[in-house]
PDB file of C-alpha atoms in Angstrom:
ATOM      1  CA  MET A  82     -34.935  50.865 138.719  1.00 97.00           C
ATOM      2  CA  VAL A  83     -36.632  53.866 140.332  1.00 98.00           C
ATOM      3  CA  LYS A  84     -35.396  55.910 143.284  1.00 98.00           C
ATOM      4  CA  LEU A  85     -38.071  58.079 144.896  1.00 98.00           C
ATOM      5  CA  GLY A  86     -36.558  61.064 146.684  1.00 96.00           C
ATOM      6  CA  GLY A  87     -37.352  61.298 150.377  1.00 95.00           C
ATOM      7  CA  SER A  88     -38.027  65.029 150.107  1.00 93.00           C
ATOM      8  CA  LEU A  89     -40.563  64.234 147.372  1.00 96.00           C
ATOM      9  CA  ILE A  90     -42.674  61.658 149.227  1.00 98.00           C
ATOM     10  CA  THR A  91     -42.511  63.328 152.668  1.00 97.00           C
ATOM     11  CA  VAL A  92     -43.128  66.845 153.933  1.00 95.00           C
ATOM     12  CA  LYS A  93     -39.630  68.243 154.397  1.00 85.00           C
ATOM     13  CA  ASP A  94     -40.337  70.625 157.290  1.00 87.00           C
ATOM     14  CA  GLU A  95     -42.780  68.387 159.188  1.00 93.00           C
ATOM     15  CA  PRO A  96     -41.051  65.420 160.888  1.00 94.00           C
ATOM     16  CA  TYR A  97     -42.641  62.026 160.276  1.00 96.00           C
ATOM     17  CA  THR A  98     -45.176  63.325 157.741  1.00 97.00           C
ATOM     18  CA  ILE A  99     -45.840  61.687 154.363  1.00 97.00           C
ATOM     19  CA  ASN A 100     -46.731  63.703 151.288  1.00 98.00           C
ATOM     20  CA  MET A 101     -49.550  61.374 150.298  1.00 97.00           C
ATOM     21  CA  GLU A 102     -50.464  63.333 147.178  1.00 98.00           C
ATOM     22  CA  ALA A 103     -46.955  62.955 145.753  1.00 98.00           C
ATOM     23  CA  LEU A 104     -46.633  59.335 146.896  1.00 98.00           C
ATOM     24  CA  GLU A 105     -49.971  58.361 145.352  1.00 98.00           C
ATOM     25  CA  LYS A 106     -49.077  60.036 142.074  1.00 98.00           C
ATOM     26  CA  ALA A 107     -45.674  58.355 141.905  1.00 98.00           C
ATOM     27  CA  VAL A 108     -47.132  54.963 142.799  1.00 98.00           C
ATOM     28  CA  GLY A 109     -49.830  55.383 140.168  1.00 98.00           C
ATOM     29  CA  GLU A 110     -47.140  55.756 137.497  1.00 98.00           C
ATOM     30  CA  LEU A 111     -45.178  52.802 138.865  1.00 98.00           C
ATOM     31  CA  ALA A 112     -48.295  50.637 138.980  1.00 98.00           C
ATOM     32  CA  GLY A 113     -49.118  51.480 135.368  1.00 98.00           C
ATOM     33  CA  PHE A 114     -45.603  50.530 134.304  1.00 98.00           C
ATOM     34  CA  HIS A 115     -45.861  47.241 136.200  1.00 98.00           C
ATOM     35  CA  ARG A 116     -49.253  46.403 134.658  1.00 97.00           C
ATOM     36  CA  SER A 117     -47.771  46.956 131.214  1.00 97.00           C
ATOM     37  CA  GLY A 118     -45.271  44.176 131.896  1.00 96.00           C
ATOM     38  CA  GLY A 119     -42.327  46.254 133.100  1.00 95.00           C
ATOM     39  CA  ARG A 120     -39.903  44.780 135.626  1.00 96.00           C
ATOM     40  CA  LEU A 121     -39.429  47.138 138.525  1.00 97.00           C
ATOM     41  CA  THR A 122     -37.222  47.664 141.571  1.00 98.00           C
ATOM     42  CA  ILE A 123     -37.763  50.610 143.915  1.00 98.00           C
ATOM     43  CA  VAL A 124     -35.643  52.535 146.419  1.00 98.00           C
ATOM     44  CA  HIS A 125     -36.857  55.507 148.450  1.00 98.00           C
ATOM     45  CA  GLY A 126     -35.136  58.113 150.577  1.00 95.00           C
ATOM     46  CA  GLY A 127     -35.622  59.030 154.225  1.00 95.00           C
ATOM     47  CA  GLY A 128     -37.082  62.507 153.922  1.00 94.00           C
ATOM     48  CA  SER A 129     -38.620  63.808 157.122  1.00 94.00           C
ATOM     49  CA  PHE A 130     -38.520  60.336 158.696  1.00 96.00           C
ATOM     50  CA  GLY A 131     -34.932  59.047 158.629  1.00 93.00           C
ATOM     51  CA  HIS A 132     -33.319  62.474 158.463  1.00 91.00           C
ATOM     52  CA  ALA A 133     -35.340  63.751 161.418  1.00 92.00           C
ATOM     53  CA  ALA A 134     -34.448  60.717 163.527  1.00 94.00           C
ATOM     54  CA  ALA A 135     -30.756  60.966 162.601  1.00 93.00           C
ATOM     55  CA  ARG A 136     -30.674  64.694 163.327  1.00 91.00           C
ATOM     56  CA  MET A 137     -32.194  64.255 166.780  1.00 91.00           C
ATOM     57  CA  ALA A 138     -29.750  61.464 167.625  1.00 91.00           C
ATOM     58  CA  MET A 139     -26.788  63.551 166.439  1.00 90.00           C
ATOM     59  CA  GLU A 140     -27.897  66.509 168.539  1.00 90.00           C
ATOM     60  CA  ARG A 141     -27.898  64.295 171.629  1.00 89.00           C
ATOM     61  CA  ARG A 142     -24.450  62.903 170.771  1.00 83.00           C
ATOM     62  CA  GLY A 143     -22.835  66.179 169.844  1.00 85.00           C
ATOM     63  CA  GLY A 144     -22.705  65.394 166.140  1.00 82.00           C
ATOM     64  CA  LYS A 145     -21.678  61.726 166.204  1.00 86.00           C
ATOM     65  CA  LEU A 146     -23.851  58.629 165.803  1.00 92.00           C
ATOM     66  CA  LEU A 147     -23.063  55.545 167.882  1.00 93.00           C
ATOM     67  CA  ALA A 148     -24.254  52.016 167.149  1.00 95.00           C
ATOM     68  CA  LEU A 149     -26.836  52.475 169.926  1.00 95.00           C
ATOM     69  CA  ASP A 150     -28.521  55.167 167.822  1.00 95.00           C
ATOM     70  CA  ALA A 151     -29.248  52.865 164.891  1.00 96.00           C
ATOM     71  CA  PRO A 152     -32.573  51.428 166.194  1.00 96.00           C
ATOM     72  CA  GLU A 153     -34.199  54.867 166.386  1.00 96.00           C
ATOM     73  CA  ILE A 154     -33.369  55.630 162.761  1.00 96.00           C
ATOM     74  CA  GLN A 155     -34.242  52.113 161.638  1.00 97.00           C
ATOM     75  CA  GLU A 156     -37.678  52.388 163.272  1.00 97.00           C
ATOM     76  CA  ALA A 157     -38.393  55.688 161.513  1.00 97.00           C
ATOM     77  CA  MET A 158     -37.421  54.215 158.151  1.00 97.00           C
ATOM     78  CA  LEU A 159     -39.425  51.045 158.745  1.00 98.00           C
ATOM     79  CA  LYS A 160     -42.532  53.170 159.343  1.00 97.00           C
ATOM     80  CA  LEU A 161     -41.992  55.060 156.101  1.00 98.00           C
ATOM     81  CA  GLY A 162     -41.119  51.887 154.208  1.00 98.00           C
ATOM     82  CA  ILE A 163     -44.297  50.160 155.384  1.00 98.00           C
ATOM     83  CA  MET A 164     -46.381  53.080 154.122  1.00 98.00           C
ATOM     84  CA  VAL A 165     -44.644  53.043 150.745  1.00 98.00           C
ATOM     85  CA  VAL A 166     -45.125  49.288 150.351  1.00 98.00           C
ATOM     86  CA  ALA A 167     -48.745  49.496 151.522  1.00 98.00           C
ATOM     87  CA  THR A 168     -49.454  52.212 148.948  1.00 98.00           C
ATOM     88  CA  LEU A 169     -47.854  50.135 146.204  1.00 98.00           C
ATOM     89  CA  ARG A 170     -49.893  47.089 147.193  1.00 98.00           C
ATOM     90  CA  SER A 171     -53.095  49.155 147.246  1.00 98.00           C
ATOM     91  CA  HIS A 172     -52.426  49.840 143.557  1.00 98.00           C
ATOM     92  CA  GLY A 173     -51.956  46.150 142.793  1.00 98.00           C
ATOM     93  CA  VAL A 174     -48.149  46.116 142.848  1.00 98.00           C
ATOM     94  CA  PRO A 175     -46.730  42.955 144.534  1.00 98.00           C
ATOM     95  CA  ALA A 176     -44.160  44.894 146.558  1.00 98.00           C
ATOM     96  CA  THR A 177     -41.817  43.270 149.079  1.00 98.00           C
ATOM     97  CA  MET A 178     -39.820  45.255 151.636  1.00 97.00           C
ATOM     98  CA  HIS A 179     -36.105  44.737 152.257  1.00 97.00           C
ATOM     99  CA  PRO A 180     -34.623  46.819 155.121  1.00 97.00           C
ATOM    100  CA  PRO A 181     -30.923  47.399 154.382  1.00 96.00           C
ATOM    101  CA  HIS A 182     -29.917  46.788 158.007  1.00 95.00           C
ATOM    102  CA  THR A 183     -30.964  43.151 157.509  1.00 93.00           C
ATOM    103  CA  MET A 184     -29.003  42.801 154.235  1.00 91.00           C
ATOM    104  CA  CYS A 185     -25.916  44.973 154.612  1.00 89.00           C
ATOM    105  CA  LEU A 186     -23.042  43.691 156.699  1.00 86.00           C
ATOM    106  CA  GLU A 187     -20.622  46.110 155.064  1.00 83.00           C
ATOM    107  CA  LEU A 188     -20.726  48.621 152.218  1.00 83.00           C
ATOM    108  CA  PRO A 189     -21.464  48.281 149.381  1.00 82.00           C
ATOM    109  CA  CYS A 190     -24.483  46.144 150.254  1.00 86.00           C
ATOM    110  CA  ARG A 191     -25.214  42.728 148.796  1.00 83.00           C
ATOM    111  CA  MET A 192     -28.693  42.587 147.316  1.00 89.00           C
ATOM    112  CA  GLU A 193     -29.339  38.866 146.777  1.00 93.00           C
ATOM    113  CA  PRO A 194     -32.774  38.817 148.512  1.00 94.00           C
ATOM    114  CA  MET A 195     -34.006  41.621 146.241  1.00 95.00           C
ATOM    115  CA  VAL A 196     -32.607  39.925 143.141  1.00 95.00           C
ATOM    116  CA  ARG A 197     -34.397  36.731 144.198  1.00 95.00           C
ATOM    117  CA  ASP A 198     -37.744  38.505 144.581  1.00 97.00           C
ATOM    118  CA  LEU A 199     -37.354  40.285 141.244  1.00 96.00           C
ATOM    119  CA  SER A 200     -36.747  36.925 139.543  1.00 95.00           C
ATOM    120  CA  GLN A 201     -40.057  35.709 140.986  1.00 97.00           C
ATOM    121  CA  GLY A 202     -42.061  38.516 139.434  1.00 96.00           C
ATOM    122  CA  LEU A 203     -42.245  40.581 142.632  1.00 98.00           C
ATOM    123  CA  VAL A 204     -41.325  44.256 143.062  1.00 98.00           C
ATOM    124  CA  PRO A 205     -38.595  44.545 145.721  1.00 98.00           C
ATOM    125  CA  VAL A 206     -38.427  47.805 147.699  1.00 98.00           C
ATOM    126  CA  THR A 207     -35.625  49.143 149.886  1.00 98.00           C
ATOM    127  CA  TYR A 208     -34.593  52.517 151.309  1.00 97.00           C
ATOM    128  CA  GLY A 209     -31.847  54.563 152.928  1.00 95.00           C
ATOM    129  CA  ASP A 210     -31.106  53.176 156.377  1.00 96.00           C
ATOM    130  CA  ALA A 211     -28.842  53.097 159.445  1.00 96.00           C
ATOM    131  CA  LEU A 212     -26.227  50.360 159.841  1.00 95.00           C
ATOM    132  CA  PRO A 213     -24.489  49.653 163.173  1.00 95.00           C
ATOM    133  CA  ILE A 214     -20.889  48.931 162.173  1.00 93.00           C
ATOM    134  CA  ARG A 215     -17.851  48.798 164.491  1.00 93.00           C
ATOM    135  CA  GLY A 216     -19.479  50.827 167.261  1.00 94.00           C
ATOM    136  CA  GLU A 217     -20.862  53.558 165.003  1.00 93.00           C
ATOM    137  CA  THR A 218     -24.015  54.105 163.007  1.00 94.00           C
ATOM    138  CA  ILE A 219     -23.330  54.432 159.288  1.00 93.00           C
ATOM    139  CA  ILE A 220     -26.013  55.941 157.078  1.00 93.00           C
ATOM    140  CA  VAL A 221     -26.404  54.200 153.727  1.00 93.00           C
ATOM    141  CA  SER A 222     -28.134  56.534 151.290  1.00 93.00           C
ATOM    142  CA  GLY A 223     -30.961  55.581 148.973  1.00 95.00           C
ATOM    143  CA  ASP A 224     -29.051  57.197 146.109  1.00 95.00           C
ATOM    144  CA  ASP A 225     -26.147  54.797 146.582  1.00 94.00           C
ATOM    145  CA  LEU A 226     -28.432  51.798 147.048  1.00 95.00           C
ATOM    146  CA  ALA A 227     -30.218  52.629 143.789  1.00 96.00           C
ATOM    147  CA  ALA A 228     -26.912  52.834 141.917  1.00 95.00           C
ATOM    148  CA  TRP A 229     -25.612  49.531 143.306  1.00 93.00           C
ATOM    149  CA  LEU A 230     -28.921  47.765 142.789  1.00 94.00           C
ATOM    150  CA  ALA A 231     -29.456  48.998 139.233  1.00 95.00           C
ATOM    151  CA  VAL A 232     -26.133  47.458 138.208  1.00 92.00           C
ATOM    152  CA  GLU A 233     -26.721  44.234 140.158  1.00 91.00           C
ATOM    153  CA  VAL A 234     -30.155  43.509 138.684  1.00 92.00           C
ATOM    154  CA  GLY A 235     -29.093  44.557 135.190  1.00 91.00           C
ATOM    155  CA  ALA A 236     -31.584  47.413 134.913  1.00 94.00           C
ATOM    156  CA  ASP A 237     -32.044  48.994 131.485  1.00 94.00           C
ATOM    157  CA  CYS A 238     -32.839  52.350 133.055  1.00 97.00           C
ATOM    158  CA  LEU A 239     -32.294  54.043 136.423  1.00 98.00           C
ATOM    159  CA  VAL A 240     -34.564  56.970 137.238  1.00 98.00           C
ATOM    160  CA  TYR A 241     -33.960  59.311 140.187  1.00 97.00           C
ATOM    161  CA  VAL A 242     -37.199  61.179 140.971  1.00 98.00           C
ATOM    162  CA  THR A 243     -36.715  64.496 142.802  1.00 95.00           C
ATOM    163  CA  ARG A 244     -38.590  67.649 143.799  1.00 93.00           C
ATOM    164  CA  VAL A 245     -37.130  69.473 140.803  1.00 93.00           C
ATOM    165  CA  PRO A 246     -37.543  68.531 137.104  1.00 96.00           C
ATOM    166  CA  GLY A 247     -33.893  67.603 136.629  1.00 94.00           C
ATOM    167  CA  VAL A 248     -30.424  68.971 137.224  1.00 92.00           C
ATOM    168  CA  LEU A 249     -30.684  72.746 137.129  1.00 90.00           C
ATOM    169  CA  GLY A 250     -28.145  75.015 135.489  1.00 87.00           C
ATOM    170  CA  PRO A 251     -26.974  78.373 136.904  1.00 85.00           C
ATOM    171  CA  ASN A 252     -30.028  80.171 135.482  1.00 86.00           C
ATOM    172  CA  GLY A 253     -32.524  77.605 136.714  1.00 87.00           C
ATOM    173  CA  GLU A 254     -32.861  75.820 133.388  1.00 92.00           C
ATOM    174  CA  VAL A 255     -33.022  72.017 133.236  1.00 94.00           C
ATOM    175  CA  LEU A 256     -29.797  70.614 131.799  1.00 93.00           C
ATOM    176  CA  GLN A 257     -30.621  67.989 129.180  1.00 94.00           C
ATOM    177  CA  VAL A 258     -27.326  66.130 129.628  1.00 93.00           C
ATOM    178  CA  VAL A 259     -24.734  66.102 132.402  1.00 92.00           C
ATOM    179  CA  GLU A 260     -21.358  64.447 131.807  1.00 89.00           C
ATOM    180  CA  GLY A 261     -19.298  64.367 134.977  1.00 77.00           C
ATOM    181  CA  LEU A 262     -19.637  66.685 137.954  1.00 72.00           C
ATOM    182  CA  GLY A 263     -17.925  69.686 136.421  1.00 61.00           C
ATOM    183  CA  LYS A 264     -19.065  72.983 137.871  1.00 51.00           C
ATOM    184  CA  PRO A 265     -21.551  73.277 140.757  1.00 45.00           C
ATOM    185  CA  VAL A 266     -25.138  72.682 139.680  1.00 47.00           C
ATOM    186  CA  GLY A 267     -28.436  74.034 140.899  1.00 45.00           C
ATOM    187  CA  GLY A 268     -30.444  72.202 143.526  1.00 42.00           C
ATOM    188  CA  GLY A 269     -33.980  72.696 144.731  1.00 41.00           C
ATOM    189  CA  GLU A 270     -33.132  75.965 146.449  1.00 38.00           C
ATOM    190  CA  GLY A 271     -30.142  77.761 144.959  1.00 34.00           C
ATOM    191  CA  LEU A 272     -26.798  76.036 144.512  1.00 29.00           C
ATOM    192  CA  ASP A 273     -26.214  72.684 146.154  1.00 34.00           C
ATOM    193  CA  VAL A 274     -22.563  71.636 145.979  1.00 28.00           C
ATOM    194  CA  THR A 275     -21.986  69.557 149.135  1.00 31.00           C
ATOM    195  CA  GLY A 276     -24.903  67.099 149.238  1.00 53.00           C
ATOM    196  CA  GLY A 277     -28.353  66.777 147.740  1.00 73.00           C
ATOM    197  CA  MET A 278     -28.093  66.972 143.978  1.00 85.00           C
ATOM    198  CA  ARG A 279     -24.305  66.625 143.923  1.00 85.00           C
ATOM    199  CA  ARG A 280     -24.462  63.340 145.853  1.00 87.00           C
ATOM    200  CA  LYS A 281     -27.234  62.126 143.576  1.00 91.00           C
ATOM    201  CA  LEU A 282     -25.093  62.981 140.548  1.00 92.00           C
ATOM    202  CA  GLU A 283     -22.122  61.109 141.984  1.00 92.00           C
ATOM    203  CA  ALA A 284     -24.255  57.982 142.456  1.00 93.00           C
ATOM    204  CA  ALA A 285     -25.856  58.398 139.013  1.00 94.00           C
ATOM    205  CA  LEU A 286     -22.462  58.697 137.341  1.00 93.00           C
ATOM    206  CA  ARG A 287     -21.233  55.520 139.024  1.00 92.00           C
ATOM    207  CA  ALA A 288     -24.342  53.665 137.872  1.00 94.00           C
ATOM    208  CA  SER A 289     -23.979  54.947 134.304  1.00 93.00           C
ATOM    209  CA  ALA A 290     -20.926  52.713 133.892  1.00 90.00           C
ATOM    210  CA  GLY A 291     -23.220  49.671 133.981  1.00 92.00           C
ATOM    211  CA  VAL A 292     -26.714  51.001 133.169  1.00 95.00           C
ATOM    212  CA  ALA A 293     -27.663  52.097 129.663  1.00 94.00           C
ATOM    213  CA  THR A 294     -29.830  55.067 130.685  1.00 97.00           C
ATOM    214  CA  VAL A 295     -29.677  57.086 133.904  1.00 97.00           C
ATOM    215  CA  ARG A 296     -32.024  60.038 134.354  1.00 97.00           C
ATOM    216  CA  ILE A 297     -32.833  62.598 137.031  1.00 97.00           C
ATOM    217  CA  VAL A 298     -36.416  63.819 136.699  1.00 97.00           C
ATOM    218  CA  GLY A 299     -39.216  65.493 138.621  1.00 97.00           C
ATOM    219  CA  LEU A 300     -42.475  63.788 139.533  1.00 98.00           C
ATOM    220  CA  GLU A 301     -44.112  64.875 136.283  1.00 98.00           C
ATOM    221  CA  GLY A 302     -41.285  63.212 134.372  1.00 98.00           C
ATOM    222  CA  LEU A 303     -41.535  59.797 136.034  1.00 98.00           C
ATOM    223  CA  GLY A 304     -44.154  58.341 133.685  1.00 97.00           C
ATOM    224  CA  PRO A 305     -42.460  59.618 130.512  1.00 97.00           C
ATOM    225  CA  ALA A 306     -39.061  58.382 131.754  1.00 97.00           C
ATOM    226  CA  LEU A 307     -40.503  54.910 132.366  1.00 96.00           C
ATOM    227  CA  ARG A 308     -41.778  54.955 128.770  1.00 95.00           C
ATOM    228  CA  GLY A 309     -38.300  55.797 127.486  1.00 94.00           C
ATOM    229  CA  MET A 310     -38.932  59.436 126.675  1.00 96.00           C
ATOM    230  CA  PRO A 311     -36.040  61.982 126.864  1.00 95.00           C
ATOM    231  CA  VAL A 312     -37.195  63.968 129.909  1.00 97.00           C
ATOM    232  CA  GLY A 313     -35.311  65.578 132.764  1.00 97.00           C
ATOM    233  CA  THR A 314     -31.532  65.229 132.757  1.00 96.00           C
ATOM    234  CA  LEU A 315     -29.633  62.360 131.176  1.00 96.00           C
ATOM    235  CA  VAL A 316     -26.542  61.514 133.242  1.00 95.00           C
ATOM    236  CA  ARG A 317     -23.623  59.842 131.510  1.00 91.00           C
ATOM    237  CA  ARG A 318     -19.893  59.527 131.853  1.00 83.00           C
ATOM    238  CA  PRO A 319     -17.790  61.844 129.690  1.00 77.00           C
ATOM    239  CA  ALA A 320     -16.891  60.334 126.341  1.00 70.00           C
ATOM    240  CA  ARG A 321     -13.246  59.336 126.075  1.00 66.00           C
ATOM    241  CA  ARG A 322     -11.226  61.661 123.926  1.00 60.00           C
ATOM    242  CA  PRO A 323      -9.199  60.056 121.120  1.00 56.00           C
ATOM    243  CA  SER A 324      -5.566  59.621 122.116  1.00 54.00           C
TER     244      SER A 324
END
């Protein structure tokens, strides 16, 4: 199970712009893993597509998203999702796209269509999306989808791929292991304690209850992580202390 960060595969400060160099490199690693016989499920974030659309809608609404705003965000994510799937297919990966707004009636989402495709030898792909629920638009994050899906499909390993090489400590060093949230951790630019890396860690910790190996890595660590190498940051729940 691989989650490609939206800020990795898009250009953060340029709305609706894909970082093709990063996407091609990531897909190359995924395609190699698939050719070697690996079973694969993929989630990607919104980056400068979904986040830009959501931000513009929130500015119009004074900070709140109504159900009527969902189509704008869904369209942005469909465009990005199509590009991701097309790139995967260009590398020989039999990718199928599953928009969450067609699968998720409530949260957490039910992933039966993706489980079906995986059982048929396909590579199901989904992404963070906008869900119109009870008059509002709810954003379901790719980080959460990856955690839910990894447990549902029985993944051996869940890899979060980010713009940084792992969870960063206070001095900018990559932490080899993180057990629990503990103290604030470093993000891509200074400390990130409200979203970003912290949210990713929360999702990773939930997944670690049902997935043997959960890692947060940078793009350079994706291939090694898929081969089972100890790269980036291993995320696991704290060991229980003897009573």
